[in-house]
């Protein structure tokens, strides 16, 4: 490297996107399922959150399948937020699949196949198997490499527990595993005898004083007791959809990575259902019903609703949660009107959770949480004005102004967003009601307005209903 050149070292950090509901950590309930006023990013909606907590408890029990829940309420009342809170409360062990109602029209497969795959993604199978493992503390490890640099490596390892110590000769495959895992003396490891997989559990407490050899992230564990060789039960958790893909001969397991699963034959699914039922009877597997969340459920058509009606009767069905902000409206694909745009026979199966509009105080708390999430320092006056805007327009519009106001403040090198920044972005970006007012006032100057013409002819065009909900 030439003199004067500088070596640039870039620190690699994990990128975290801030989404609309990234501030939500759970449902904010206490031990008796009572909703706290402000907790885990959730504000207000106490009754809806408590009801959602009961559903979460029902899912955790894992005994009841095929239940359907509808979260209904006006726009910007936290329906999707409650669903995200439920997913967080259930944790990673319980399958949670989220989709939009309009998603099924853009996929290159039939609507019922898309729904079927979504339903089966939401059902987990815990498969149990016993395996022999060697678990102990590494006392000494020797790996001899050939002097020529090619050929087989030879290695020995000494492992011990609190009661015994044994030497093992290492094969070429396990030597590679040891080198990849960077195993050294003082590590507590497990070796799977069947697969040869080496797993590093941590450092022994006896090495806790080796300050030079340990880092901040080092985990210390006790030296194992008993014999070195043990039988251990291992649990693998997969979804029914993953089993479908692996057993579908036309695609194979690589389709899990490419995402191109296509349509899976019903015969394959029937065989898998029978096999899983056999495993359940033999005690080899457990079914873990999860949750399928369908946002904007009114976008589904009558065929989808009919399919869901039938699918919910199966014992291989998850808990289905839908969300909608529609009132009495037309069922897609028919000329009939129904509450929430959902057929009456499916509504009969549902328990409905209602979300109510937020109060001004709750708006303020939500905006304060969003400011923290977006790392935005906002003055108390600015937050008050933003709360007023949220009350008069909508919460979504007010949340959008946080980022834009923060950018304005940073542009003038200020550390805090002031009332002037909020007022400036309010004038720069219109909300729905002001935009509608301008359209009504200047509609004659817009293209395709009521009574307008195309290409100078007197052809009438369809009136644009401005502000009509």
Coordinates of C-alpha atoms in Angstrom, one line a residue:
X1 CA 0.0 0.0 0.0
X2 CA 1.4 3.4 -1.0
X3 CA 2.5 5.8 1.7
X4 CA -0.3 8.2 2.6
X5 CA -3.0 5.7 1.6
X6 CA -5.5 5.2 4.4
X7 CA -7.1 1.8 5.1
X8 CA -10.8 2.3 5.5
X9 CA -12.4 0.0 8.1
X10 CA -16.2 -0.2 8.0
X11 CA -18.1 -1.5 11.0
X12 CA -20.8 -4.0 9.9
X13 CA -24.1 -3.4 11.8
X14 CA -27.4 -5.0 11.6
X15 CA -29.9 -2.9 9.7
X16 CA -33.3 -2.5 11.5
X17 CA -36.2 -1.0 9.6
X18 CA -38.7 1.1 11.5
X19 CA -42.1 0.0 10.4
X20 CA -45.6 1.3 11.2
X21 CA -45.9 -1.2 14.2
X22 CA -42.3 -1.8 15.1
X23 CA -42.8 -0.1 18.5
X24 CA -45.2 -2.9 19.6
X25 CA -43.6 -5.5 21.9
X26 CA -46.8 -7.3 23.1
X27 CA -50.4 -6.8 24.2
X28 CA -49.4 -5.0 27.5
X29 CA -51.4 -7.3 29.8
X30 CA -50.7 -8.2 33.4
X31 CA -50.8 -11.8 34.9
X32 CA -54.6 -11.8 35.2
X33 CA -55.0 -10.6 31.6
X34 CA -56.0 -7.0 32.6
X35 CA -54.8 -4.4 30.1
X36 CA -52.3 -1.8 31.5
X37 CA -53.1 1.7 30.2
X38 CA -49.7 2.1 28.5
X39 CA -47.5 -0.9 28.1
X40 CA -45.3 -2.7 25.5
X41 CA -46.1 0.0 23.0
X42 CA -49.9 -0.4 23.3
X43 CA -52.1 2.5 24.4
X44 CA -55.8 2.4 25.3
X45 CA -58.1 -0.2 23.7
X46 CA -58.3 -2.0 27.0
X47 CA -61.3 -4.2 26.2
X48 CA -60.0 -5.2 22.8
X49 CA -56.5 -6.0 24.2
X50 CA -58.0 -8.1 27.0
X51 CA -60.1 -10.0 24.5
X52 CA -57.0 -10.6 22.4
X53 CA -55.2 -11.8 25.5
X54 CA -57.9 -14.5 26.0
X55 CA -57.5 -15.6 22.4
X56 CA -53.6 -15.8 22.9
X57 CA -54.2 -17.9 26.0
X58 CA -56.5 -20.2 23.9
X59 CA -53.9 -20.6 21.2
X60 CA -51.2 -21.4 23.8
X61 CA -53.4 -24.2 25.2
X62 CA -53.2 -25.7 21.7
X63 CA -56.4 -27.8 22.1
X64 CA -58.9 -25.7 20.2
X65 CA -58.5 -25.3 16.5
X66 CA -60.6 -23.7 13.7
X67 CA -61.9 -20.7 15.7
X68 CA -62.4 -17.5 13.9
X69 CA -62.0 -14.0 15.3
X70 CA -62.9 -10.7 13.7
X71 CA -61.3 -7.4 14.8
X72 CA -63.6 -4.7 13.5
X73 CA -63.4 -0.9 14.0
X74 CA -63.0 2.4 12.3
X75 CA -59.7 3.3 10.5
X76 CA -56.8 4.2 12.7
X77 CA -58.1 2.4 15.8
X78 CA -55.2 -0.1 16.2
X79 CA -56.6 -3.3 14.6
X80 CA -53.3 -4.4 13.0
X81 CA -51.4 -3.2 16.1
X82 CA -53.4 -5.7 18.2
X83 CA -52.7 -8.5 15.7
X84 CA -48.9 -7.6 15.9
X85 CA -49.2 -7.5 19.7
X86 CA -50.7 -11.0 19.6
X87 CA -47.9 -12.3 17.4
X88 CA -45.3 -10.9 19.8
X89 CA -47.1 -12.4 22.9
X90 CA -47.2 -15.8 21.3
X91 CA -43.5 -15.8 20.7
X92 CA -41.4 -17.6 18.0
X93 CA -42.6 -21.1 19.0
X94 CA -46.1 -20.6 17.8
X95 CA -46.5 -20.2 14.0
X96 CA -48.0 -16.8 13.1
X97 CA -48.8 -16.1 9.4
X98 CA -49.8 -12.6 8.3
X99 CA -51.4 -11.7 4.9
X100 CA -53.6 -9.1 3.3
X101 CA -57.0 -9.9 1.8
X102 CA -55.9 -8.6 -1.6
X103 CA -52.7 -10.7 -1.7
X104 CA -54.4 -13.8 -3.1
X105 CA -55.3 -12.0 -6.4
X106 CA -51.6 -11.3 -7.2
X107 CA -50.2 -14.8 -6.7
X108 CA -49.7 -17.2 -9.6
X109 CA -52.0 -19.9 -8.2
X110 CA -55.7 -20.3 -7.5
X111 CA -57.2 -18.3 -4.6
X112 CA -58.1 -21.5 -2.7
X113 CA -54.6 -22.9 -3.0
X114 CA -53.1 -19.6 -1.7
X115 CA -55.5 -19.8 1.3
X116 CA -54.7 -23.4 1.8
X117 CA -50.9 -22.7 1.9
X118 CA -51.5 -19.8 4.3
X119 CA -53.6 -22.1 6.6
X120 CA -50.9 -24.8 6.6
X121 CA -48.1 -22.3 7.3
X122 CA -50.0 -21.5 10.5
X123 CA -49.9 -25.1 11.9
X124 CA -46.7 -26.3 13.5
X125 CA -45.7 -29.9 14.1
X126 CA -43.3 -30.7 16.9
X127 CA -41.5 -33.9 15.9
X128 CA -39.6 -35.7 18.8
X129 CA -36.7 -38.0 18.3
X130 CA -34.1 -39.6 20.6
X131 CA -30.5 -39.3 19.7
X132 CA -27.1 -40.3 21.3
X133 CA -24.8 -37.4 22.1
X134 CA -21.4 -37.0 23.7
X135 CA -21.4 -34.0 26.1
X136 CA -18.4 -32.8 28.1
X137 CA -15.6 -30.3 28.7
X138 CA -12.6 -30.2 26.3
X139 CA -9.5 -30.9 28.3
X140 CA -7.1 -31.1 25.4
X141 CA -7.4 -31.1 21.6
X142 CA -4.7 -32.0 19.0
X143 CA -5.1 -31.7 15.3
X144 CA -2.2 -32.8 13.1
X145 CA -2.1 -31.4 9.6
X146 CA 0.0 -33.1 6.9
X147 CA 3.3 -31.3 6.2
X148 CA 2.5 -31.3 2.4
X149 CA -0.7 -29.4 3.0
X150 CA -2.8 -32.1 1.3
X151 CA -4.3 -35.3 2.6
X152 CA -6.3 -36.4 5.7
X153 CA -6.0 -34.5 9.0
X154 CA -5.6 -36.5 12.1
X155 CA -6.9 -35.4 15.5
X156 CA -7.5 -36.4 19.1
X157 CA -9.7 -34.8 21.8
X158 CA -9.9 -35.4 25.5
X159 CA -13.4 -34.9 27.0
X160 CA -14.4 -35.0 30.7
X161 CA -17.4 -34.7 33.0
X162 CA -17.4 -34.4 36.7
X163 CA -17.1 -38.2 37.0
X164 CA -15.1 -39.4 34.0
X165 CA -12.5 -38.5 31.3
X166 CA -12.1 -40.2 27.9
X167 CA -9.9 -39.8 24.8
X168 CA -11.5 -39.8 21.3
X169 CA -10.0 -40.2 17.9
X170 CA -11.5 -37.6 15.4
X171 CA -12.4 -38.3 11.8
X172 CA -11.8 -35.8 9.0
X173 CA -15.5 -34.6 9.0
X174 CA -15.6 -33.9 12.8
X175 CA -12.2 -32.2 12.6
X176 CA -13.7 -29.8 10.0
X177 CA -16.6 -29.2 12.4
X178 CA -14.2 -28.5 15.3
X179 CA -12.2 -26.1 13.2
X180 CA -15.3 -24.2 12.0
X181 CA -16.7 -23.9 15.5
X182 CA -13.2 -22.8 16.8
X183 CA -13.3 -25.4 19.6
X184 CA -10.5 -25.0 22.2
X185 CA -9.6 -26.4 25.6
X186 CA -12.1 -25.3 28.2
X187 CA -15.1 -25.3 25.9
X188 CA -18.2 -27.3 26.9
X189 CA -19.4 -29.1 23.7
X190 CA -21.9 -31.7 22.5
X191 CA -21.3 -34.1 19.6
X192 CA -24.3 -35.7 17.9
X193 CA -23.1 -39.3 17.2
X194 CA -25.6 -39.9 14.3
X195 CA -24.8 -36.7 12.3
X196 CA -21.4 -35.7 13.7
X197 CA -22.7 -32.2 14.4
X198 CA -20.6 -30.3 17.0
X199 CA -22.4 -27.7 19.2
X200 CA -20.5 -25.3 21.4
X201 CA -22.5 -24.6 24.7
X202 CA -20.0 -22.2 26.3
X203 CA -16.8 -22.0 28.4
X204 CA -16.3 -23.9 31.6
X205 CA -16.5 -21.9 34.9
X206 CA -13.0 -23.2 35.7
X207 CA -11.7 -21.0 32.9
X208 CA -13.5 -17.9 34.1
X209 CA -10.2 -16.3 35.3
X210 CA -8.6 -16.5 31.8
X211 CA -9.4 -12.9 31.1
X212 CA -7.2 -12.7 28.0
X213 CA -9.0 -15.7 26.4
X214 CA -12.5 -14.5 26.9
X215 CA -14.6 -11.8 25.3
X216 CA -17.6 -9.8 26.5
X217 CA -20.1 -12.2 24.9
X218 CA -18.6 -15.3 26.4
X219 CA -21.1 -17.6 28.1
X220 CA -19.9 -19.7 31.1
X221 CA -21.5 -23.1 31.9
X222 CA -21.0 -25.8 34.5
X223 CA -19.0 -28.9 33.6
X224 CA -21.6 -31.7 32.7
X225 CA -22.3 -34.4 35.3
X226 CA -22.6 -38.2 34.8
X227 CA -21.4 -40.1 31.8
X228 CA -20.0 -38.6 28.6
X229 CA -22.4 -40.6 26.3
X230 CA -26.1 -39.8 26.9
X231 CA -29.5 -40.3 25.2
X232 CA -31.3 -37.0 24.6
X233 CA -34.7 -36.1 23.2
X234 CA -34.5 -33.5 20.4
X235 CA -37.5 -31.6 19.2
X236 CA -37.8 -30.2 15.7
X237 CA -40.5 -27.7 14.9
X238 CA -41.7 -27.4 11.3
X239 CA -45.0 -26.2 9.7
X240 CA -47.3 -28.4 7.7
X241 CA -46.6 -26.3 4.6
X242 CA -42.9 -27.0 4.9
X243 CA -43.6 -30.8 5.1
X244 CA -46.0 -30.4 2.0
X245 CA -43.2 -28.7 0.0
X246 CA -40.5 -31.2 0.9
X247 CA -42.8 -34.1 0.0
X248 CA -44.0 -32.5 -3.2
X249 CA -41.9 -34.4 -5.8
X250 CA -42.1 -31.7 -8.5
X251 CA -40.4 -29.1 -6.2
X252 CA -38.5 -30.7 -3.3
X253 CA -37.0 -28.9 -0.3
X254 CA -35.2 -26.3 -2.4
X255 CA -38.5 -24.7 -3.1
X256 CA -38.5 -23.5 0.5
X257 CA -35.5 -21.3 -0.3
X258 CA -36.7 -20.1 -3.7
X259 CA -40.3 -19.5 -2.6
X260 CA -41.6 -20.9 -5.9
X261 CA -43.8 -23.7 -4.4
X262 CA -46.6 -23.6 -7.0
X263 CA -49.7 -25.6 -6.4
X264 CA -49.5 -28.8 -4.2
X265 CA -51.7 -31.7 -5.0
X266 CA -54.5 -32.6 -2.5
X267 CA -53.3 -36.3 -2.4
X268 CA -49.9 -35.2 -1.0
X269 CA -51.6 -33.2 1.7
X270 CA -53.9 -36.1 2.6
X271 CA -51.0 -38.5 2.9
X272 CA -49.1 -36.0 5.2
X273 CA -52.2 -35.5 7.3
X274 CA -52.5 -39.3 7.8
X275 CA -48.8 -39.6 8.6
X276 CA -48.9 -36.8 11.2
X277 CA -52.0 -38.3 12.8
X278 CA -50.1 -41.6 13.1
X279 CA -47.1 -39.8 14.7
X280 CA -49.5 -38.1 17.2
X281 CA -51.0 -41.5 18.2
X282 CA -47.5 -43.0 18.7
X283 CA -46.4 -39.9 20.7
X284 CA -43.7 -39.0 18.2
X285 CA -45.2 -35.6 17.3
X286 CA -47.5 -32.9 18.6
X287 CA -49.7 -30.5 16.6
X288 CA -49.1 -26.8 17.5
X289 CA -52.0 -24.8 16.0
X290 CA -50.9 -21.2 15.4
X291 CA -52.6 -18.1 14.0
X292 CA -53.4 -16.9 10.5
X293 CA -54.0 -13.2 10.4
X294 CA -55.9 -11.8 7.3
X295 CA -55.9 -8.0 7.2
X296 CA -58.4 -6.1 5.0
X297 CA -60.6 -9.2 5.1
X298 CA -63.4 -7.5 3.1
X299 CA -61.2 -7.8 0.0
X300 CA -61.7 -11.6 0.0
X301 CA -64.5 -12.7 -2.4
X302 CA -67.4 -15.1 -1.9
X303 CA -65.3 -18.1 -3.1
X304 CA -62.6 -17.5 -0.5
X305 CA -65.2 -17.1 2.3
X306 CA -66.9 -20.4 1.3
X307 CA -63.5 -22.1 1.3
X308 CA -62.6 -20.7 4.7
X309 CA -66.0 -21.8 6.0
X310 CA -65.2 -25.4 5.1
X311 CA -61.6 -25.3 6.1
X312 CA -62.4 -24.1 9.6
X313 CA -64.3 -27.3 10.3
X314 CA -61.1 -29.4 9.9
X315 CA -59.1 -30.5 12.9
X316 CA -56.0 -29.4 11.0
X317 CA -57.0 -25.7 11.1
X318 CA -55.3 -22.8 13.0
X319 CA -57.1 -19.9 14.7
X320 CA -58.0 -17.4 12.0
X321 CA -58.0 -13.7 12.9
X322 CA -59.4 -11.2 10.4
X323 CA -59.5 -7.4 10.5
X324 CA -61.7 -5.0 8.6
X325 CA -62.7 -1.3 8.8
X326 CA -65.8 -1.7 6.6
X327 CA -69.4 -1.2 7.7
X328 CA -72.4 -2.7 5.9
X329 CA -71.0 -3.2 2.4
X330 CA -71.2 -5.5 -0.7
X331 CA -69.7 -9.0 -0.4
X332 CA -67.1 -9.1 -3.2
X333 CA -68.2 -11.3 -6.1
X334 CA -72.0 -10.9 -5.3
X335 CA -74.7 -8.2 -5.3
X336 CA -75.6 -8.8 -1.7
X337 CA -74.7 -6.5 1.2
X338 CA -73.6 -7.8 4.6
X339 CA -71.9 -6.4 7.8
X340 CA -68.2 -5.9 7.2
X341 CA -68.6 -7.4 3.7
X342 CA -68.4 -10.9 5.2
X343 CA -71.2 -13.5 4.5
X344 CA -73.6 -14.1 7.4
X345 CA -72.9 -17.8 7.7
X346 CA -69.2 -17.0 8.3
X347 CA -70.0 -14.2 10.7
X348 CA -72.0 -16.7 12.8
X349 CA -68.8 -18.6 13.4
X350 CA -66.9 -15.6 14.5
X351 CA -66.4 -13.8 17.8
X352 CA -66.0 -10.1 17.1
X353 CA -63.6 -7.8 18.9
X354 CA -64.4 -4.1 18.5
X355 CA -61.9 -1.4 18.5
X356 CA -63.0 2.2 19.5
X357 CA -61.6 5.6 18.4
X358 CA -58.7 6.9 20.5
X359 CA -59.1 9.9 22.9
X360 CA -56.9 13.0 22.6
X361 CA -54.9 11.9 25.6
X362 CA -54.3 8.5 23.9
X363 CA -53.3 10.2 20.6
X364 CA -50.6 12.1 22.6
X365 CA -49.2 8.9 24.2
X366 CA -49.1 7.1 20.8
X367 CA -47.3 10.0 19.1
X368 CA -44.8 10.2 22.0
X369 CA -44.0 6.5 21.6
X370 CA -43.6 6.9 17.9
X371 CA -41.2 9.8 18.4
X372 CA -39.1 7.6 20.7
X373 CA -39.2 4.8 18.1
X374 CA -38.1 7.1 15.3
X375 CA -35.4 8.7 17.5
X376 CA -37.0 12.1 17.2
X377 CA -36.7 14.7 20.0
X378 CA -39.9 16.7 20.0
X379 CA -40.8 19.7 22.1
X380 CA -43.9 19.6 24.3
X381 CA -45.5 22.4 22.2
X382 CA -44.8 20.5 19.0
X383 CA -46.3 17.3 20.5
X384 CA -49.4 19.3 21.5
X385 CA -49.9 20.7 18.0
X386 CA -49.2 17.2 16.5
X387 CA -51.9 15.7 18.8
X388 CA -54.4 18.4 17.7
X389 CA -53.6 17.6 14.1
X390 CA -54.2 13.8 14.8
X391 CA -57.5 14.6 16.4
X392 CA -58.8 16.8 13.5
X393 CA -57.3 14.7 10.7
X394 CA -56.1 11.2 11.4
X395 CA -53.5 9.4 13.5
X396 CA -51.7 8.0 10.4
X397 CA -51.3 11.4 8.9
X398 CA -49.9 12.8 12.2
X399 CA -47.4 9.9 12.4
X400 CA -46.2 10.7 8.9
X401 CA -45.4 14.3 10.0
X402 CA -43.0 13.1 12.7
X403 CA -40.3 12.0 10.2
X404 CA -40.8 15.0 7.9
X405 CA -40.7 17.5 10.8
X406 CA -37.6 15.7 12.2
X407 CA -35.8 16.1 8.8
X408 CA -36.6 19.8 8.7
X409 CA -35.2 20.2 12.2
X410 CA -32.0 18.3 11.2
X411 CA -31.7 20.5 8.1
X412 CA -31.3 23.6 10.3
X413 CA -29.0 21.6 12.7
X414 CA -31.5 21.7 15.6
X415 CA -31.6 18.9 18.2
X416 CA -35.3 19.3 18.9
X417 CA -38.4 19.5 16.6
X418 CA -40.3 22.7 17.4
X419 CA -43.8 23.9 16.8
X420 CA -42.6 25.8 13.7
X421 CA -41.3 22.6 12.2
X422 CA -44.7 20.9 12.7
X423 CA -46.6 23.8 11.2
X424 CA -44.2 24.0 8.2
X425 CA -44.7 20.3 7.3
X426 CA -48.5 20.7 7.9
X427 CA -48.6 23.3 5.2
X428 CA -46.3 21.3 2.9
X429 CA -48.2 18.0 3.0
X430 CA -52.0 17.9 2.7
X431 CA -54.3 15.6 4.6
X432 CA -57.3 13.9 3.0
X433 CA -59.9 16.5 4.1
X434 CA -57.9 19.5 2.9
X435 CA -57.1 17.7 -0.4
X436 CA -60.9 17.0 -0.9
X437 CA -61.7 20.6 -0.2
X438 CA -59.2 21.8 -2.8
X439 CA -60.6 19.3 -5.4
X440 CA -64.1 20.6 -4.8
X441 CA -62.9 24.2 -5.2
X442 CA -60.8 23.7 -8.3
X443 CA -62.4 20.6 -9.9
X444 CA -63.2 22.5 -13.1
X445 CA -59.5 22.8 -13.8
X446 CA -58.8 19.1 -13.3
X447 CA -58.9 16.5 -16.0
X448 CA -62.0 14.2 -16.1
X449 CA -64.0 16.5 -13.9
X450 CA -67.8 16.5 -13.9
X451 CA -69.1 18.1 -17.1
X452 CA -65.6 18.2 -18.6
X453 CA -64.7 17.0 -22.1
X454 CA -62.1 14.9 -23.8
X455 CA -60.0 16.2 -26.7
X456 CA -62.2 19.2 -27.2
X457 CA -65.4 17.1 -27.9
X458 CA -68.6 17.4 -25.8
X459 CA -68.4 13.8 -24.5
X460 CA -69.5 13.7 -20.9
X461 CA -67.3 11.7 -18.5
X462 CA -68.1 9.9 -15.3
X463 CA -68.4 12.3 -12.3
X464 CA -65.7 12.0 -9.7
X465 CA -67.3 11.7 -6.3
X466 CA -64.9 13.8 -4.2
X467 CA -64.7 12.9 -0.5
X468 CA -67.5 10.3 -0.9
X469 CA -66.8 7.4 1.5

